[in-house]
């Protein structure tokens, strides 16, 4: 007789940091019911993926299984957990569940996107409970770098899973309660089948410092600043915004919010009570009127994003905010891997203007929101899972988390990859199937398949440019006018000073002598000739298009 199985798969977020999307299924394998946990994005680097803004998980499998999906639960409001929803939800239309701040932040993001569809979100109270089909889900508060991060205890008739989401142990987190050790221990007491957990900082020993330590440093740095101070951090890090605001108040300074993403989060945080008791912030238009020693600017752009406030300030191109010699900029954030160069560009721009730049290289102005090794051991100790699956990490992080778990005595540790379908019960955990998985790209307003030739072509274009040739012939194959040739993205002339346009023209004329009749053959022979002639002079082969018009 077929048995009810409990299965897990990740369609994003395992083997990479970003694009988190996990699914849990329960039932006989031909009629499983599913829940989705999170639906996030990754950020693309311009060099690797020219013109691509975001990377989204490929949800082909979920679209196929749509009628069996009972709902989607968001652990918290970071983009790597909910950033793909606006684009992908219309293809799924499943109910979304989230705690109040996450729901409000999602709605604010959605409303800011032109043409985004209405997307209903059902609000779950803090420490709340949700029953969806065979899944009974408890939200457990964990400390992180955004309000309302939740671990999910997912109870099923085949056992309980703890999906940690993003977490750390911070006894003094500034916002919200600390990680709920009592609830996690009680869960362990009752028995946990599997723990699917955050591996981001699994290579770092010890414990991450507290947000309160960062607040102290920020207070000191703002108090002792001789002139203007600008602080940049992740817009959604409301605890940090609060720390900056408190430091500003203590130093007799006003806070000016610079950047749309920051304004949006501040508004959501006000509405949901996370800035209660914090002074009103000033709009960017008041920046000019405040004396230098009376202002702290809270800016977007901690990742070096070229269009964000700080990058524009560093280029001296911001319409409202300028910094000058003797001002102080604090980077209260760490580079997300891939952003180092962009951040260095911003820092160098600021330093060139005589601005003092302070980063976490020299001061405790940032701490991670993810658990280091001692914290991972604490979690395992509380929960005592039979199975542990490392998630939310690159291969190295997953391997280190796995090794740590084995040493901590977890009986079964399974490192898997995106698309692996893992049976958690019955029997020992094992990979039993492969689900279609992969990536989608957000390209302008469209979502395209990663396999599409668009991006590969764009990369080739950026490497070697295009030669475009157009000729008109009559039905006897005779040339009717001079060929039209255009070079895009090629050098003007070769080492000897001959224009490459001339090189292309000669190649066309020399090859055309053959007087072929078939326009496709003519086009192909010209294409090869032009490409070859250019390559001989240049050492690189451009993309070459030939249009033959028969008149
Ligand atoms: Zn995350
Ligand atoms: Zn997070």
XYZ file of C-alpha atoms and ligand atoms in Angstrom:
553
model
C 0.000 0.000 0.000
C 1.231 3.480 -0.841
C 2.347 5.493 2.128
C 2.149 9.151 2.932
C 5.529 10.701 2.309
C 6.994 13.912 3.635
C 9.295 15.525 1.100
C 11.396 18.659 0.768
C 12.974 20.393 -2.180
C 14.690 23.666 -2.749
C 14.168 25.440 -6.064
C 16.628 28.164 -5.109
C 18.954 29.137 -2.284
C 20.931 25.924 -1.877
C 24.406 26.241 -3.340
C 24.039 30.010 -3.584
C 23.157 32.948 -1.381
C 19.922 34.437 -2.648
C 16.793 33.336 -4.533
C 15.419 31.308 -1.625
C 12.498 29.060 -2.444
C 11.758 25.849 -0.536
C 8.826 23.504 -0.899
C 7.445 20.860 1.444
C 5.099 18.133 0.243
C 2.959 15.620 2.052
C 0.937 12.692 0.759
C 1.289 9.705 -1.564
C 3.636 10.549 -4.369
C 0.860 10.797 -6.958
C -1.192 13.219 -4.931
C 1.029 15.372 -2.818
C -0.017 18.643 -1.311
C 2.571 21.389 -1.152
C 3.473 24.515 0.723
C 6.064 26.981 -0.508
C 8.384 28.820 1.852
C 9.739 32.122 0.484
C 10.200 33.257 -3.103
C 13.290 35.435 -3.392
C 15.644 36.937 -5.927
C 19.378 37.074 -6.482
C 21.141 40.133 -7.756
C 22.998 39.951 -11.032
C 26.372 41.516 -11.616
C 26.589 43.725 -14.672
C 29.752 42.004 -15.958
C 28.274 38.515 -15.827
C 24.778 39.319 -16.985
C 24.729 42.583 -18.907
C 21.390 44.356 -18.673
C 19.858 41.869 -16.248
C 18.501 43.399 -13.044
C 17.495 40.342 -11.061
C 17.678 36.563 -11.068
C 14.524 34.649 -10.162
C 13.967 30.972 -9.459
C 12.524 28.924 -12.298
C 9.105 27.808 -11.067
C 8.143 25.505 -13.963
C 7.535 22.703 -11.502
C 5.275 24.796 -9.288
C 3.226 25.927 -12.267
C 2.685 22.256 -13.157
C 1.713 21.456 -9.569
C -0.295 24.606 -9.069
C -3.555 22.950 -8.105
C -1.806 21.026 -5.316
C -0.129 24.055 -3.761
C -1.934 25.120 -0.615
C -0.088 28.326 0.128
C 3.115 30.304 0.316
C 4.634 31.416 3.606
C 7.153 34.241 3.887
C 9.694 33.927 6.693
C 10.705 37.617 6.453
C 10.834 40.621 4.172
C 14.324 40.483 2.664
C 14.509 40.537 -1.118
C 16.280 37.168 -1.225
C 13.121 35.757 0.382
C 10.242 37.676 -1.183
C 11.703 39.674 -4.078
C 10.509 37.339 -6.846
C 6.875 37.313 -5.766
C 5.715 40.391 -7.650
C 6.848 38.852 -10.945
C 6.053 35.204 -10.268
C 2.868 35.251 -8.203
C 0.605 35.891 -11.205
C 1.710 32.494 -12.544
C 0.777 30.741 -9.288
C -1.948 32.800 -7.622
C -1.596 30.869 -4.380
C -2.501 32.376 -0.994
C 0.421 34.225 0.641
C 0.900 34.336 4.405
C 3.193 36.749 6.242
C 3.556 38.599 9.537
C 2.458 42.284 9.656
C 5.751 44.060 8.861
C 6.621 41.652 6.043
C 3.131 42.016 4.586
C 3.267 45.819 4.789
C 6.749 45.972 3.272
C 5.681 43.672 0.456
C 2.635 45.806 -0.255
C 4.746 48.976 -0.287
C 7.211 47.376 -2.715
C 4.366 46.189 -4.914
C 2.682 49.575 -4.946
C 5.965 51.207 -5.998
C 6.218 49.029 -9.083
C 4.403 50.441 -12.081
C 1.847 47.994 -13.457
C 2.251 45.438 -10.667
C -0.908 43.371 -10.094
C -2.890 43.376 -6.858
C -1.443 40.604 -4.699
C -3.392 39.701 -1.566
C -1.390 38.757 1.541
C -2.983 37.152 4.578
C -1.494 38.533 7.764
C -0.367 36.101 10.446
C 0.117 37.599 13.921
C 3.552 37.521 15.563
C 4.214 34.136 17.201
C 1.133 33.068 15.273
C -0.105 29.777 13.980
C -1.343 28.718 10.583
C -3.084 25.510 9.528
C -2.916 24.693 5.835
C -4.131 21.214 4.890
C -1.841 18.663 6.552
C 0.636 21.382 7.569
C 0.325 23.064 10.965
C 2.806 25.931 11.056
C 4.057 27.827 14.098
C 5.894 31.101 13.606
C 8.844 31.365 15.978
C 10.559 34.715 16.486
C 14.252 34.816 15.587
C 16.656 37.761 15.640
C 17.883 38.933 12.238
C 18.648 42.143 10.358
C 15.035 43.086 9.600
C 11.976 43.189 11.885
C 9.925 40.003 12.172
C 12.161 37.226 10.985
C 10.528 33.889 11.661
C 11.613 30.315 11.928
C 8.785 27.999 10.908
C 7.933 24.874 12.852
C 6.063 22.839 10.264
C 4.161 19.970 11.854
C 2.834 17.160 9.698
C 1.443 13.703 10.475
C 4.869 12.336 9.431
C 6.900 14.557 11.716
C 7.969 18.120 12.441
C 10.361 20.218 10.396
C 12.104 23.306 11.643
C 12.750 25.666 8.737
C 15.006 28.226 10.422
C 14.799 31.001 7.855
C 17.461 33.669 8.465
C 18.442 34.005 12.090
C 21.108 34.675 14.643
C 21.260 34.694 18.405
C 21.331 38.252 19.645
C 20.493 38.746 23.311
C 20.064 42.507 22.701
C 18.647 42.886 19.199
C 17.320 46.501 19.582
C 14.107 45.624 17.724
C 11.749 42.762 18.468
C 12.478 39.972 20.903
C 15.571 37.791 20.911
C 15.534 34.394 19.232
C 12.917 32.341 21.072
C 15.149 29.710 22.653
C 12.367 28.472 24.937
C 10.035 27.713 22.061
C 12.812 26.048 20.073
C 13.814 23.901 23.053
C 10.204 22.890 23.633
C 10.010 21.892 20.001
C 13.146 19.767 20.422
C 11.614 18.209 23.507
C 8.541 17.181 21.519
C 10.764 15.774 18.745
C 11.952 17.286 15.483
C 12.403 15.163 12.399
C 14.359 17.605 10.251
C 16.075 20.965 10.526
C 16.560 22.970 7.342
C 18.903 25.738 8.339
C 20.752 28.940 7.500
C 24.404 28.231 6.581
C 25.500 31.759 5.590
C 28.081 32.176 8.360
C 28.942 28.513 8.934
C 32.601 29.224 8.207
C 32.860 31.822 10.966
C 33.827 30.777 14.461
C 32.287 32.058 17.641
C 29.178 34.219 17.877
C 28.173 37.304 15.975
C 28.269 40.490 18.019
C 24.987 42.126 19.019
C 23.137 44.978 17.340
C 23.542 46.814 20.659
C 27.348 46.787 20.186
C 26.920 48.318 16.743
C 24.587 50.963 18.154
C 27.260 51.920 20.677
C 29.898 52.372 17.962
C 27.509 54.377 15.798
C 26.679 56.592 18.775
C 30.370 57.294 19.357
C 31.123 57.979 15.685
C 28.184 60.337 15.280
C 28.900 62.145 18.552
C 32.529 62.815 17.649
C 31.972 63.779 14.003
C 33.221 67.305 13.324
C 30.840 68.050 10.477
C 28.154 66.291 8.492
C 27.563 62.562 8.911
C 26.024 60.247 6.351
C 25.227 56.660 7.269
C 24.395 54.047 4.675
C 22.878 50.683 5.497
C 20.359 48.220 4.100
C 17.095 50.144 3.910
C 15.148 47.303 5.512
C 17.396 47.151 8.567
C 14.997 49.088 10.769
C 16.920 48.254 13.957
C 19.962 49.953 12.470
C 17.905 52.956 11.332
C 16.700 53.238 14.890
C 20.241 53.063 16.244
C 21.279 55.875 13.896
C 18.251 57.955 14.900
C 18.999 57.499 18.606
C 22.648 58.392 18.062
C 21.625 61.484 16.110
C 19.251 62.624 18.821
C 21.902 62.133 21.506
C 24.271 64.276 19.430
C 21.652 66.982 18.852
C 21.371 66.214 15.149
C 18.405 65.830 12.803
C 17.978 62.759 10.589
C 17.412 63.330 6.890
C 16.288 60.326 4.836
C 17.842 60.128 1.362
C 16.701 57.546 -1.177
C 13.351 56.108 -2.141
C 13.858 52.607 -0.724
C 14.794 54.144 2.634
C 11.766 56.460 2.624
C 9.536 53.490 1.863
C 10.871 51.362 4.708
C 10.704 54.279 7.140
C 7.053 54.760 6.288
C 6.267 51.062 6.705
C 8.192 50.968 9.991
C 6.236 53.979 11.272
C 2.944 52.358 10.330
C 3.820 49.060 11.993
C 5.174 50.673 15.159
C 8.848 49.822 14.721
C 9.878 53.471 14.965
C 7.623 54.317 17.905
C 9.292 56.870 20.150
C 11.770 57.842 17.451
C 11.833 61.526 16.420
C 10.302 62.524 13.082
C 12.802 62.409 10.236
C 13.285 65.297 7.856
C 12.725 65.177 4.114
C 15.684 65.512 1.809
C 14.725 69.119 0.951
C 15.714 70.297 4.433
C 19.285 69.002 4.071
C 20.545 72.288 2.670
C 19.174 74.378 5.542
C 20.677 72.342 8.373
C 24.105 73.346 9.679
C 26.755 70.643 9.015
C 27.063 69.704 12.697
C 23.292 69.330 13.036
C 22.595 66.660 10.430
C 22.826 62.917 9.889
C 21.847 61.718 6.403
C 20.533 58.174 6.213
C 21.281 57.062 2.660
C 20.528 54.157 0.389
C 23.369 52.692 -1.639
C 25.376 50.612 0.837
C 26.009 48.070 -1.933
C 27.381 50.636 -4.351
C 24.213 50.590 -6.476
C 24.964 53.207 -9.149
C 21.501 54.805 -9.064
C 21.172 54.906 -5.279
C 21.701 58.032 -3.182
C 25.244 57.436 -1.982
C 26.709 56.660 -5.413
C 25.227 59.882 -6.742
C 26.569 61.816 -3.755
C 30.006 60.259 -4.344
C 29.882 61.456 -7.966
C 28.691 64.865 -6.747
C 25.566 64.384 -8.836
C 22.850 64.231 -6.201
C 20.315 67.049 -6.649
C 19.800 67.691 -2.923
C 22.701 66.237 -0.971
C 26.389 67.029 -1.215
C 29.299 66.149 1.031
C 32.626 67.874 1.305
C 36.011 67.848 3.048
C 35.780 66.873 6.697
C 32.393 65.159 6.439
C 32.103 61.563 7.627
C 30.423 58.626 5.857
C 29.750 55.405 7.741
C 29.185 52.171 5.813
C 26.988 50.291 8.265
C 26.787 47.248 6.016
C 28.952 44.545 4.537
C 29.350 43.970 0.799
C 27.112 41.265 -0.605
C 29.552 39.100 -2.610
C 29.798 40.506 -6.128
C 29.287 44.125 -5.074
C 32.840 44.824 -3.852
C 33.967 46.710 -6.942
C 30.882 48.917 -7.064
C 31.298 49.765 -3.387
C 34.999 50.523 -3.844
C 34.055 52.926 -6.636
C 31.696 54.808 -4.278
C 34.256 54.870 -1.453
C 36.961 56.154 -3.786
C 34.621 58.859 -5.064
C 33.958 60.010 -1.507
C 37.601 59.877 -0.433
C 38.528 61.945 -3.499
C 36.179 64.644 -2.230
C 38.029 64.679 1.103
C 35.280 62.778 2.916
C 36.279 60.449 5.748
C 34.910 56.944 5.113
C 34.429 54.485 7.960
C 33.736 50.810 7.265
C 33.565 47.610 9.300
C 37.216 47.054 8.439
C 38.181 49.345 11.307
C 35.050 49.837 13.431
C 32.186 47.658 14.635
C 29.661 49.486 12.465
C 28.014 46.348 11.122
C 27.212 42.836 12.250
C 25.766 40.057 10.192
C 22.232 38.833 10.779
C 23.270 35.197 10.390
C 24.493 32.628 12.912
C 28.159 31.786 13.385
C 29.352 28.338 14.426
C 28.614 28.509 18.157
C 25.121 29.735 17.373
C 24.586 26.876 14.922
C 25.622 24.472 17.695
C 23.125 26.106 20.073
C 20.318 25.672 17.548
C 21.162 21.999 17.041
C 21.293 21.576 20.812
C 17.840 23.093 21.278
C 16.140 21.321 18.408
C 18.025 17.989 18.338
C 16.855 17.058 14.840
C 17.146 13.541 13.419
C 17.973 15.015 10.006
C 19.763 18.250 9.150
C 19.792 19.825 5.704
C 22.071 22.848 5.301
C 20.415 25.640 3.293
C 20.960 29.333 2.484
C 24.602 29.090 1.472
C 27.200 28.485 -1.165
C 28.680 24.978 -1.405
C 31.460 25.804 1.083
C 28.973 27.090 3.668
C 26.756 24.034 3.237
C 29.716 21.657 3.626
C 30.916 23.415 6.789
C 27.421 23.443 8.285
C 27.081 19.732 7.471
C 30.392 18.870 9.104
C 29.511 20.890 12.192
C 26.151 19.111 12.445
C 27.752 15.665 12.168
C 30.204 16.546 14.930
C 27.327 17.833 17.031
C 25.801 14.372 16.787
C 22.975 14.872 14.293
C 22.308 11.285 13.094
C 21.635 12.165 9.462
C 23.052 15.113 7.574
C 22.162 15.576 3.945
C 23.749 18.116 1.642
C 21.560 18.600 -1.392
C 21.275 20.866 -4.397
C 18.518 22.925 -5.931
C 16.013 20.610 -7.561
C 16.807 17.552 -5.407
C 13.603 16.044 -4.060
C 14.404 14.749 -0.580
C 12.169 12.207 1.111
C 12.279 12.961 4.833
C 9.837 10.237 5.839
C 9.284 7.297 5.872
C 12.708 5.705 6.072
C 16.059 7.439 6.105
C 16.282 10.787 4.346
C 17.327 10.424 0.749
C 17.214 12.144 -2.588
C 14.521 10.346 -4.562
C 13.962 12.519 -7.603
C 15.039 15.591 -9.530
C 12.596 18.427 -10.055
C 13.035 20.912 -12.859
C 14.828 23.939 -11.439
C 16.931 26.789 -12.709
C 16.921 30.516 -13.141
C 14.909 33.225 -14.791
C 16.168 36.702 -15.563
C 14.337 39.966 -15.060
C 15.222 41.894 -18.185
C 13.610 45.324 -18.150
C 9.901 44.718 -17.643
C 10.086 41.096 -18.872
C 11.013 37.794 -17.290
C 13.021 35.566 -19.624
C 14.475 32.066 -19.407
C 18.139 31.958 -18.453
C 18.725 29.626 -21.402
C 17.365 32.210 -23.841
C 20.052 33.442 -26.244
C 19.407 37.072 -25.293
C 22.044 37.420 -22.626
C 24.682 35.324 -24.398
C 24.252 37.516 -27.481
C 24.503 40.625 -25.332
C 27.735 39.387 -23.801
C 29.192 38.710 -27.257
C 28.101 42.152 -28.406
C 29.862 43.771 -25.474
C 33.014 41.821 -26.288
C 33.329 42.429 -29.996
C 30.589 44.631 -31.468
C 28.647 44.218 -34.704
C 29.230 44.728 -38.398
C 26.071 45.214 -40.381
C 26.087 45.001 -44.199
C 23.144 45.664 -46.507
C 23.197 45.207 -50.294
C 20.539 45.490 -52.962
C 20.713 43.230 -56.061
C 18.460 42.724 -59.066
C 17.013 39.360 -60.105
C 20.125 38.663 -62.197
C 22.256 39.071 -59.100
C 23.837 42.373 -60.089
C 24.612 44.964 -57.446
C 22.246 47.964 -57.690
C 24.005 50.389 -55.370
C 27.025 50.731 -53.127
C 26.775 48.420 -50.110
C 25.637 50.012 -46.844
C 28.036 49.054 -44.073
C 27.885 49.997 -40.431
C 30.270 49.128 -37.616
C 29.025 49.284 -34.014
C 31.482 48.928 -31.176
C 34.571 48.330 -33.350
C 37.812 50.327 -33.383
C 37.956 53.033 -36.071
C 41.041 51.772 -37.874
C 43.711 49.062 -37.842
C 47.294 49.388 -36.634
C 48.376 50.822 -39.999
C 45.639 53.459 -39.967
C 43.298 51.810 -42.472
C 39.682 52.366 -41.395
C 37.991 49.053 -40.532
C 34.974 50.321 -42.461
C 37.206 50.362 -45.530
C 38.442 46.842 -44.733
C 34.852 45.639 -44.589
C 33.964 47.443 -47.825
C 36.868 45.872 -49.700
C 35.930 42.436 -48.398
C 32.364 42.924 -49.639
C 33.483 44.086 -53.056
C 36.111 41.365 -53.490
C 33.698 38.615 -52.489
C 30.748 39.895 -54.440
C 32.614 39.286 -57.743
C 31.578 35.648 -57.548
C 28.004 36.635 -58.509
C 26.075 33.963 -56.747
C 22.320 34.008 -57.363
C 20.875 32.618 -54.145
C 20.529 35.561 -51.720
C 21.181 33.314 -48.688
C 24.388 32.033 -50.232
C 25.433 35.551 -51.118
C 24.772 36.707 -47.563
C 26.698 33.832 -46.038
C 29.746 34.270 -48.261
C 29.831 38.003 -47.544
C 29.448 37.399 -43.833
C 32.422 35.045 -43.742
C 34.540 37.360 -45.851
C 33.841 40.473 -43.782
C 34.322 38.670 -40.506
C 37.579 37.126 -41.703
C 38.949 40.402 -43.068
C 38.158 42.294 -39.870
C 39.563 39.502 -37.696
C 42.814 39.581 -39.640
C 43.330 43.275 -38.834
C 41.775 43.389 -35.389
C 42.513 39.999 -33.838
C 38.845 39.674 -32.791
C 35.790 38.429 -34.643
C 32.766 40.720 -34.540
C 29.185 39.563 -34.966
C 28.373 40.162 -38.623
C 24.953 40.546 -40.236
C 24.417 40.715 -43.975
C 21.068 41.673 -45.483
C 20.597 40.969 -49.168
C 17.626 42.745 -50.665
C 16.484 41.443 -54.084
C 14.751 44.213 -56.010
Zn 18.336 35.412 3.334
Zn 17.312 37.771 5.614
